[in-house]
CSV table of C-alpha atoms in Angstrom, one decimal:
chain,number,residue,atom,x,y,z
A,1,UNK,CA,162.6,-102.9,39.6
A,2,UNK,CA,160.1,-102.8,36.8
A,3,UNK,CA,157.5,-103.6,38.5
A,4,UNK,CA,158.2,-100.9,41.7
A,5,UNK,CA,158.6,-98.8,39.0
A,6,UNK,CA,154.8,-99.6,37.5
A,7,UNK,CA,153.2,-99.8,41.1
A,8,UNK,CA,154.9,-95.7,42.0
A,9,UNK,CA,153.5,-94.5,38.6
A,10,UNK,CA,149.8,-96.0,39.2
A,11,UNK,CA,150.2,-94.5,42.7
A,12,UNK,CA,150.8,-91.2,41.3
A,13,UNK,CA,148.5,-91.0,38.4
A,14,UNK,CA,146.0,-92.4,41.3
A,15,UNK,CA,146.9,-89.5,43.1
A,16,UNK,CA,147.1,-86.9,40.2
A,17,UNK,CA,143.3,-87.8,39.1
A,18,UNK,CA,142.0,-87.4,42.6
A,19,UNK,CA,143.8,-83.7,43.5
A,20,UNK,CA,142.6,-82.6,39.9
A,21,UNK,CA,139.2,-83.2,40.2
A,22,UNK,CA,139.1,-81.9,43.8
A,23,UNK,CA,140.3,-78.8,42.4
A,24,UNK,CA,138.1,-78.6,39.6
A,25,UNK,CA,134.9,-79.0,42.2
A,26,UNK,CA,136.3,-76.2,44.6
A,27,UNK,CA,137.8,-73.8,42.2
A,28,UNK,CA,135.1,-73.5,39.9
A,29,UNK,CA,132.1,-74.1,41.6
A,30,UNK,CA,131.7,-70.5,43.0
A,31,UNK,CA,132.2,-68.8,39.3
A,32,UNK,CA,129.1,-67.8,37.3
A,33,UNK,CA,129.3,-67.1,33.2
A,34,UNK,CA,127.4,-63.9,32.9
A,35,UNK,CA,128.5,-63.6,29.4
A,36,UNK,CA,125.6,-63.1,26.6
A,37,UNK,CA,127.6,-62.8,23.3
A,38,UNK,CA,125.7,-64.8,20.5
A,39,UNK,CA,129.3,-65.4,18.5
A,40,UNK,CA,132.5,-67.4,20.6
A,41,UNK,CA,135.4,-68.7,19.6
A,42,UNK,CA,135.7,-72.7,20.1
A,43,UNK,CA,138.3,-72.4,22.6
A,44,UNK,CA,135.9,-70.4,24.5
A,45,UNK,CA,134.1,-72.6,26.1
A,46,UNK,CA,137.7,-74.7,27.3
A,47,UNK,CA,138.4,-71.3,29.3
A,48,UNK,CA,137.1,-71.9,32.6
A,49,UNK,CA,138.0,-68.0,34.7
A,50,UNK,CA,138.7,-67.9,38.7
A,51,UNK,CA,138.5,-65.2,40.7
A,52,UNK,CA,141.1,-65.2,43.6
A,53,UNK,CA,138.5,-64.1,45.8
A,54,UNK,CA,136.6,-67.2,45.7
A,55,UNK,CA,139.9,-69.1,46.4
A,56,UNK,CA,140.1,-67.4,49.7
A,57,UNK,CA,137.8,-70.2,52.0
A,58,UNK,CA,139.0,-72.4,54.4
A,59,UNK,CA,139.1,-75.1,51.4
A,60,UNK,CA,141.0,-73.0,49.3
A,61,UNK,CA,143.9,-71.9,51.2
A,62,UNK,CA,146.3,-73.7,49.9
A,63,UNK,CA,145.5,-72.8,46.4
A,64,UNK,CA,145.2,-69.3,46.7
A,65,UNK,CA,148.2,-69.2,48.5
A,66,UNK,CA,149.8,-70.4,45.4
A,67,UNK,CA,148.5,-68.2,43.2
A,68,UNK,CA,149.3,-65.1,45.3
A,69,UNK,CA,152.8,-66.2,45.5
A,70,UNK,CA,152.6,-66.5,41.6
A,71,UNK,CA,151.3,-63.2,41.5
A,72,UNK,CA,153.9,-61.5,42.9
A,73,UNK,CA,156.3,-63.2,41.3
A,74,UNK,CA,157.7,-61.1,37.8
A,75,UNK,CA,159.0,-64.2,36.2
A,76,UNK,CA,155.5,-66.0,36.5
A,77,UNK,CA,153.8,-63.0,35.5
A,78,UNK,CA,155.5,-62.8,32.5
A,79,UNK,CA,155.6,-66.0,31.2
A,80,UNK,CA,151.5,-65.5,31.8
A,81,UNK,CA,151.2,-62.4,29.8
A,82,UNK,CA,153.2,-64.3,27.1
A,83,UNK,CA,151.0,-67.2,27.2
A,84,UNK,CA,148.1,-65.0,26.8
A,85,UNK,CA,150.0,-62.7,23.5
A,86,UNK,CA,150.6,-66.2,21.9
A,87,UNK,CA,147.1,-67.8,22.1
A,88,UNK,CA,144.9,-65.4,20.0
A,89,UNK,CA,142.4,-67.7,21.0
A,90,UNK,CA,142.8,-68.0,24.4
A,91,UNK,CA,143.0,-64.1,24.5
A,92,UNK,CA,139.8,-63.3,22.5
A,93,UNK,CA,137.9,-66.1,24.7
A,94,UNK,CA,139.1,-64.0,28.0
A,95,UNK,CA,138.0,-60.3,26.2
A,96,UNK,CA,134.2,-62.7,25.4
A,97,UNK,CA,134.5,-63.5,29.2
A,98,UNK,CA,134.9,-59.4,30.3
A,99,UNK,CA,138.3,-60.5,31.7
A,100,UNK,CA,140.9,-56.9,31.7
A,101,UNK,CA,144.3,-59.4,30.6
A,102,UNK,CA,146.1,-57.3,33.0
A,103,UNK,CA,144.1,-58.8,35.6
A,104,UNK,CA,145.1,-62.1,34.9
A,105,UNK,CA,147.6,-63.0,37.2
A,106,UNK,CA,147.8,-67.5,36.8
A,107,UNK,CA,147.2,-69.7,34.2
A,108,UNK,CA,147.0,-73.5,34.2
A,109,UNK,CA,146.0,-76.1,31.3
A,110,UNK,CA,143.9,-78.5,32.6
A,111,UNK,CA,143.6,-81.9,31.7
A,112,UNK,CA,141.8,-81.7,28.6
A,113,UNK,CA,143.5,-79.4,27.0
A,114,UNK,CA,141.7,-75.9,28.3
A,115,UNK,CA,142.9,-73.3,30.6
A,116,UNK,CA,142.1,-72.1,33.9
A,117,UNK,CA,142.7,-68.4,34.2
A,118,UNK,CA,143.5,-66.3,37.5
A,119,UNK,CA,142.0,-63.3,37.8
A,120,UNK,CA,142.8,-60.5,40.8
């Protein structure tokens, strides 16, 4: 048992690295940083700030049909806005960005610790 135990959980880390850097590639690849402040804040540059437009592709779908649903839903939409009025950080980053926080709609921490951010 131990060992069909081991062999599942390197299956699914296997799998969990591959869909993460697949959605890294196609999520943020369309995204440009216009921003030209000379001061950030170090969590800054772990914000990384997707538009659901550029989620709606044929490689996207599935994604941005998840993040609509989030959208929509009250309970997830609030347990964003909290996220956001918890993290100062994370908040002053998004204003440093031009992101309205009312926009937000989604937001995921990513492997190494930073956020990806939803925007409508």
């Amino acid at each position: 048992m131990n060992s069909a135990f081991r062999i599942a959980l390197a299956g699914a880390m296997a799998a969990a690295s591959l869909s993460g850097v697949a959605l890294a590639q196609t999520a943020t690849q369309p995204m440009v940083d216009t921003t030209t402040t000379t001061s950030s804040t170090a969590m800054d540059d772990n914000v990384s700030v997707v538009m659901m437009s550029s989620l709606e592709g044929e490689n996207n779908s599935a994604k941005f049909a998840e993040i609509e649903a989030l959208s929509k839903s009250e309970t997830a939409l609030a347990e964003t806005r909290s996220m956001i009025e918890g993290d100062a950080n994370l908040a002053a980053a998004l204003t440093a960005k031009n992101v309205q926080l009312e926009n937000v709609v989604h937001i995921e921490t990513a492997a190494n610790g930073g956020k990806v951010v939803y925007v409508k």
